């Protein structure tokens, strides 16, 4: 395996992260061809009941005052004892949102953090800080962080491991661009992302992981993947987890679809056997979110 991810990242100027990723690509591939992955599939009818998880990704929306108002507006609409409901909110909204949802069925999530606990990392926020503020879930590897902020799979893998070590539950995002979809190479892309992002992560940890399949061409575009397209990739991800770990782990991991999910299309997407929930951007900021939770 390449030298520790945090060392690579620390030694490398931010804008060069993508180059580092490419430089270490060969080594990572070599590592994965040597690693002792369990290659067997266990097929049977012992599928575990997975609890549905509907998470809102508020992105860079809502001031603290607006955030509390939204929590109050959604409070009765998102009630459902059979669903894990999560609001992943901007860092500045975490404390007021945690206070506003106290005593409800809503869990608090964050949208980003850095892999060190503390120190000279101006502008960053750490996993222990999030944990102390009441955060349970953390989005990692969202396409906006990959594309706009240059986060690569080396950093994303380090974040997944750090999140687990700190007691946070990662919502690990993956997804292909329109170009990869059109080139029909999206399956290989997704498998590669997940394999790298979970390098060194244990089966017990993966059982508590949430994976969000988010085709980039469907995020914020109003163009949703069809339920069959979403199911195809979510099933592929579950089969990959079975290959990398074992069937029990694959049966336990929860897989969400994300990409223009809304009150109108949620029920069909969520009816698919390998789609255990949704990661929702735009529609999580309005009353529609309640309809998605109860779809
Ligand atoms: C997202 O950003 O995770 C997302 C799915 O956004 P939207 O629902 O707006 O497409």
Short mmCIF file of C-alpha atoms and ligand atoms in Angstrom, two decimals:
data_model
loop_
_atom_site.label_atom_id
_atom_site.label_comp_id
_atom_site.label_asym_id
_atom_site.label_seq_id
_atom_site.Cartn_x
_atom_site.Cartn_y
_atom_site.Cartn_z
CA UNK A 1 0.00 0.00 0.00
CA UNK A 2 1.29 3.53 -0.63
CA UNK A 3 2.67 5.44 2.34
CA UNK A 4 0.08 6.75 4.82
CA UNK A 5 -2.55 8.85 3.10
CA UNK A 6 -2.23 11.69 5.58
CA UNK A 7 1.50 11.91 4.83
CA UNK A 8 0.88 12.05 1.10
CA UNK A 9 -1.78 14.68 1.58
CA UNK A 10 0.27 16.75 4.06
CA UNK A 11 3.30 16.82 1.78
CA UNK A 12 1.29 17.83 -1.24
CA UNK A 13 -0.09 21.25 -2.21
CA UNK A 14 -3.88 21.13 -2.43
CA UNK A 15 -4.04 21.77 -6.16
CA UNK A 16 -1.76 18.80 -6.83
CA UNK A 17 -3.92 16.19 -5.11
CA UNK A 18 -5.23 14.84 -8.38
CA UNK A 19 -1.69 14.35 -9.65
CA UNK A 20 -0.80 12.49 -6.47
CA UNK A 21 -3.78 10.26 -7.01
CA UNK A 22 -2.60 9.43 -10.52
CA UNK A 23 0.98 8.89 -9.37
CA UNK A 24 -0.13 6.37 -6.75
CA UNK A 25 -2.73 4.72 -8.93
CA UNK A 26 -0.32 2.06 -10.10
CA UNK A 27 0.75 1.22 -6.55
CA UNK A 28 -2.83 1.02 -5.37
CA UNK A 29 -3.75 -1.33 -8.21
CA UNK A 30 -0.78 -3.51 -7.35
CA UNK A 31 -1.88 -3.52 -3.72
CA UNK A 32 -5.38 -4.65 -4.64
CA UNK A 33 -4.11 -7.48 -6.83
CA UNK A 34 -2.12 -8.78 -3.85
CA UNK A 35 -4.58 -8.18 -1.03
CA UNK A 36 -6.25 -11.21 0.47
CA UNK A 37 -9.84 -10.35 -0.48
CA UNK A 38 -12.50 -12.97 0.04
CA UNK A 39 -13.55 -13.94 -3.43
CA UNK A 40 -16.53 -16.12 -2.67
CA UNK A 41 -20.17 -15.28 -3.08
CA UNK A 42 -22.70 -16.65 -0.65
CA UNK A 43 -26.03 -16.79 -2.40
CA UNK A 44 -29.08 -17.82 -0.46
CA UNK A 45 -32.38 -16.49 0.75
CA UNK A 46 -31.05 -15.19 4.08
CA UNK A 47 -31.34 -11.53 3.20
CA UNK A 48 -31.35 -9.24 6.23
CA UNK A 49 -34.00 -6.60 6.64
CA UNK A 50 -32.24 -3.30 6.24
CA UNK A 51 -33.65 -0.18 7.86
CA UNK A 52 -34.46 2.56 5.38
CA UNK A 53 -32.32 5.70 5.62
CA UNK A 54 -33.41 8.99 4.09
CA UNK A 55 -30.77 11.71 4.37
CA UNK A 56 -30.95 15.33 3.32
CA UNK A 57 -27.82 16.97 1.97
CA UNK A 58 -28.43 20.65 2.59
CA UNK A 59 -25.17 21.61 0.80
CA UNK A 60 -24.30 25.31 1.28
CA UNK A 61 -27.84 26.38 2.10
CA UNK A 62 -29.56 27.83 5.19
CA UNK A 63 -28.22 30.27 7.73
CA UNK A 64 -28.46 29.08 11.35
CA UNK A 65 -31.74 30.95 11.76
CA UNK A 66 -33.16 29.50 8.53
CA UNK A 67 -31.91 26.03 9.52
CA UNK A 68 -33.87 26.05 12.77
CA UNK A 69 -36.96 27.30 10.92
CA UNK A 70 -36.66 24.40 8.43
CA UNK A 71 -36.32 21.86 11.26
CA UNK A 72 -39.49 23.23 12.83
CA UNK A 73 -41.32 23.19 9.48
CA UNK A 74 -40.34 19.55 8.80
CA UNK A 75 -40.75 18.25 12.35
CA UNK A 76 -44.17 16.60 11.96
CA UNK A 77 -43.73 15.82 8.27
CA UNK A 78 -40.68 13.56 8.76
CA UNK A 79 -42.12 11.48 11.60
CA UNK A 80 -41.67 7.79 10.84
CA UNK A 81 -40.46 5.20 13.33
CA UNK A 82 -39.37 2.80 10.60
CA UNK A 83 -36.95 5.14 8.85
CA UNK A 84 -33.63 6.72 9.86
CA UNK A 85 -33.99 10.38 8.97
CA UNK A 86 -30.78 12.42 8.74
CA UNK A 87 -30.14 16.10 8.10
CA UNK A 88 -26.59 16.64 6.79
CA UNK A 89 -26.10 20.34 7.31
CA UNK A 90 -23.43 23.03 6.88
CA UNK A 91 -20.91 23.15 9.74
CA UNK A 92 -22.26 26.39 11.15
CA UNK A 93 -25.77 24.91 11.38
CA UNK A 94 -24.78 21.75 13.27
CA UNK A 95 -25.16 23.06 16.82
CA UNK A 96 -28.52 24.85 16.32
CA UNK A 97 -29.89 21.94 14.26
CA UNK A 98 -28.80 19.39 16.90
CA UNK A 99 -30.67 21.47 19.47
CA UNK A 100 -33.74 21.90 17.25
CA UNK A 101 -34.15 18.16 16.53
CA UNK A 102 -33.61 17.00 20.12
CA UNK A 103 -36.35 14.56 21.11
CA UNK A 104 -37.38 13.88 17.50
CA UNK A 105 -36.52 10.99 15.16
CA UNK A 106 -34.04 13.13 13.21
CA UNK A 107 -30.30 12.37 13.31
CA UNK A 108 -27.69 15.01 12.55
CA UNK A 109 -25.07 14.64 9.84
CA UNK A 110 -22.22 16.78 8.57
CA UNK A 111 -21.07 17.45 5.01
CA UNK A 112 -17.30 17.55 5.46
CA UNK A 113 -14.37 17.27 7.86
CA UNK A 114 -10.59 16.89 7.82
CA UNK A 115 -8.69 13.76 8.84
CA UNK A 116 -6.59 15.25 11.67
CA UNK A 117 -8.00 15.70 15.19
CA UNK A 118 -6.69 19.23 15.70
CA UNK A 119 -3.89 21.61 14.78
CA UNK A 120 -2.80 24.04 12.11
CA UNK A 121 -5.43 23.33 9.45
CA UNK A 122 -7.03 26.73 9.04
CA UNK A 123 -10.67 26.59 8.07
CA UNK A 124 -11.10 22.88 8.72
CA UNK A 125 -13.24 21.02 11.22
CA UNK A 126 -12.33 17.67 12.82
CA UNK A 127 -14.21 14.44 13.47
CA UNK A 128 -14.00 14.81 17.29
CA UNK A 129 -15.46 18.33 16.95
CA UNK A 130 -18.38 16.96 14.94
CA UNK A 131 -18.92 14.09 17.35
CA UNK A 132 -18.94 16.43 20.35
CA UNK A 133 -21.52 18.65 18.63
CA UNK A 134 -23.94 15.73 18.23
CA UNK A 135 -23.15 14.59 14.69
CA UNK A 136 -23.74 10.89 13.87
CA UNK A 137 -23.38 10.72 10.08
CA UNK A 138 -20.82 12.26 7.76
CA UNK A 139 -21.01 12.56 3.97
CA UNK A 140 -17.71 11.53 2.36
CA UNK A 141 -16.75 11.55 -1.31
CA UNK A 142 -19.64 13.64 -2.62
CA UNK A 143 -19.06 14.48 -6.29
CA UNK A 144 -19.05 18.19 -5.49
CA UNK A 145 -16.14 17.68 -3.09
CA UNK A 146 -14.38 15.44 -5.60
CA UNK A 147 -14.88 17.79 -8.56
CA UNK A 148 -14.85 21.30 -7.06
CA UNK A 149 -12.44 20.76 -4.16
CA UNK A 150 -10.16 18.16 -5.74
CA UNK A 151 -10.75 15.39 -3.20
CA UNK A 152 -9.43 12.08 -4.49
CA UNK A 153 -9.80 8.47 -3.42
CA UNK A 154 -6.64 8.57 -1.28
CA UNK A 155 -8.12 11.32 0.87
CA UNK A 156 -11.61 9.82 0.75
CA UNK A 157 -10.28 6.47 1.97
CA UNK A 158 -8.44 8.25 4.82
CA UNK A 159 -11.66 10.09 5.70
CA UNK A 160 -13.71 6.87 5.81
CA UNK A 161 -11.20 5.29 8.19
CA UNK A 162 -10.97 8.41 10.35
CA UNK A 163 -14.75 8.74 10.54
CA UNK A 164 -15.11 5.18 11.81
CA UNK A 165 -12.27 5.66 14.30
CA UNK A 166 -14.05 8.73 15.64
CA UNK A 167 -17.42 6.98 15.96
CA UNK A 168 -19.09 8.67 12.98
CA UNK A 169 -21.05 6.75 10.34
CA UNK A 170 -19.89 7.58 6.83
CA UNK A 171 -22.28 8.08 3.95
CA UNK A 172 -19.80 7.23 1.20
CA UNK A 173 -20.76 8.65 -2.18
CA UNK A 174 -19.85 7.26 -5.57
CA UNK A 175 -21.12 7.91 -9.05
CA UNK A 176 -20.20 8.37 -12.66
CA UNK A 177 -20.16 11.37 -15.00
CA UNK A 178 -22.37 11.55 -18.06
CA UNK A 179 -19.32 10.81 -20.23
CA UNK A 180 -18.64 7.55 -18.38
CA UNK A 181 -22.30 6.59 -18.56
CA UNK A 182 -22.34 7.20 -22.31
CA UNK A 183 -19.07 5.31 -22.77
CA UNK A 184 -20.62 2.38 -20.87
CA UNK A 185 -17.68 2.25 -18.45
CA UNK A 186 -19.68 3.38 -15.41
CA UNK A 187 -19.74 -0.04 -13.74
CA UNK A 188 -15.95 -0.37 -13.73
CA UNK A 189 -15.70 3.23 -12.45
CA UNK A 190 -18.04 2.60 -9.53
CA UNK A 191 -16.28 -0.63 -8.61
CA UNK A 192 -12.93 1.14 -8.68
CA UNK A 193 -14.15 4.03 -6.53
CA UNK A 194 -15.66 1.74 -3.87
CA UNK A 195 -12.67 -0.63 -3.84
CA UNK A 196 -10.19 2.20 -3.28
CA UNK A 197 -12.37 4.09 -0.83
CA UNK A 198 -12.77 1.00 1.36
CA UNK A 199 -9.13 -0.09 1.32
CA UNK A 200 -8.24 -1.18 4.87
CA UNK A 201 -11.82 -0.82 6.15
CA UNK A 202 -13.04 -3.86 8.09
CA UNK A 203 -16.18 -5.93 7.46
CA UNK A 204 -17.62 -4.87 10.81
CA UNK A 205 -17.16 -1.24 9.83
CA UNK A 206 -18.72 -1.77 6.41
CA UNK A 207 -21.79 -3.26 8.10
CA UNK A 208 -22.34 0.21 9.60
CA UNK A 209 -21.54 2.05 6.39
CA UNK A 210 -24.02 3.77 4.11
CA UNK A 211 -23.09 3.94 0.42
CA UNK A 212 -24.82 6.51 -1.75
CA UNK A 213 -24.91 5.84 -5.47
CA UNK A 214 -25.20 9.28 -7.05
CA UNK A 215 -24.81 9.50 -10.82
CA UNK A 216 -23.33 12.96 -11.35
CA UNK A 217 -25.54 13.56 -14.36
CA UNK A 218 -28.59 13.27 -12.11
CA UNK A 219 -27.44 15.57 -9.29
CA UNK A 220 -29.28 18.88 -9.22
CA UNK A 221 -30.24 18.46 -12.88
CA UNK A 222 -33.84 17.33 -12.47
CA UNK A 223 -32.88 14.27 -14.50
CA UNK A 224 -33.32 11.21 -12.30
CA UNK A 225 -31.89 7.80 -13.08
CA UNK A 226 -34.74 5.41 -13.79
CA UNK A 227 -35.50 3.03 -10.98
CA UNK A 228 -34.01 0.21 -13.08
CA UNK A 229 -30.80 2.16 -13.76
CA UNK A 230 -30.43 2.98 -10.04
CA UNK A 231 -31.18 -0.61 -8.99
CA UNK A 232 -28.65 -1.99 -11.49
CA UNK A 233 -25.80 -0.05 -9.89
CA UNK A 234 -26.95 -0.50 -6.27
CA UNK A 235 -27.09 -4.27 -6.88
CA UNK A 236 -23.62 -4.12 -8.45
CA UNK A 237 -22.30 -2.32 -5.36
CA UNK A 238 -23.80 -4.95 -3.05
CA UNK A 239 -22.24 -7.74 -5.13
CA UNK A 240 -18.89 -5.95 -4.96
CA UNK A 241 -19.14 -5.77 -1.16
CA UNK A 242 -19.85 -9.51 -1.13
CA UNK A 243 -16.70 -10.08 -3.21
CA UNK A 244 -14.49 -7.79 -1.13
CA UNK A 245 -15.89 -8.99 2.22
CA UNK A 246 -18.64 -11.60 2.50
CA UNK A 247 -22.36 -11.99 1.93
CA UNK A 248 -23.33 -11.09 5.51
CA UNK A 249 -21.55 -7.76 5.12
CA UNK A 250 -23.18 -7.18 1.74
CA UNK A 251 -26.58 -7.94 3.23
CA UNK A 252 -26.01 -5.45 6.06
CA UNK A 253 -24.61 -2.44 4.20
CA UNK A 254 -27.23 0.16 3.35
CA UNK A 255 -27.19 1.60 -0.16
CA UNK A 256 -28.92 4.84 -1.10
CA UNK A 257 -29.75 6.34 -4.43
CA UNK A 258 -29.19 10.08 -4.88
CA UNK A 259 -29.82 12.37 -7.82
CA UNK A 260 -32.94 14.51 -8.21
CA UNK A 261 -34.98 12.23 -5.96
CA UNK A 262 -38.26 13.93 -5.16
CA UNK A 263 -41.75 13.37 -3.81
CA UNK A 264 -42.89 12.12 -7.22
CA UNK A 265 -40.23 9.50 -7.95
CA UNK A 266 -39.17 8.36 -4.45
CA UNK A 267 -41.67 5.52 -4.02
CA UNK A 268 -40.63 3.76 -7.22
CA UNK A 269 -36.91 4.13 -6.54
CA UNK A 270 -37.31 2.94 -2.95
CA UNK A 271 -39.35 -0.08 -4.00
CA UNK A 272 -36.25 -1.66 -5.55
CA UNK A 273 -34.66 -4.48 -3.51
CA UNK A 274 -31.15 -3.00 -3.36
CA UNK A 275 -32.12 0.63 -2.74
CA UNK A 276 -32.35 1.16 1.01
CA UNK A 277 -32.86 4.89 1.03
CA UNK A 278 -32.02 8.18 -0.57
CA UNK A 279 -29.54 11.03 -0.33
CA UNK A 280 -31.52 14.08 -1.24
CA UNK A 281 -30.27 17.55 -2.14
CA UNK A 282 -32.79 20.08 -3.43
CA UNK A 283 -35.91 18.32 -2.18
CA UNK A 284 -34.53 18.08 1.37
CA UNK A 285 -34.95 21.84 1.79
CA UNK A 286 -38.73 21.80 1.52
CA UNK A 287 -41.85 20.06 2.72
CA UNK A 288 -41.41 17.44 -0.04
CA UNK A 289 -38.75 15.84 2.16
CA UNK A 290 -41.53 14.60 4.45
CA UNK A 291 -43.20 12.88 1.50
CA UNK A 292 -39.91 11.18 0.57
CA UNK A 293 -39.42 9.95 4.15
CA UNK A 294 -42.92 8.48 4.08
CA UNK A 295 -42.87 7.25 0.45
C1 LIG B 1 -26.92 15.47 -3.75
O1 LIG B 1 -26.31 16.52 -3.89
O2 LIG B 1 -26.49 14.60 -3.00
C2 LIG B 1 -28.17 15.31 -4.50
C3 LIG B 1 -28.64 14.11 -4.64
O3 LIG B 1 -28.74 16.45 -4.98
P1 LIG B 1 -30.16 16.57 -5.72
O4 LIG B 1 -31.15 15.73 -4.95
O5 LIG B 1 -30.50 18.02 -5.68
O6 LIG B 1 -29.98 16.05 -7.11
#
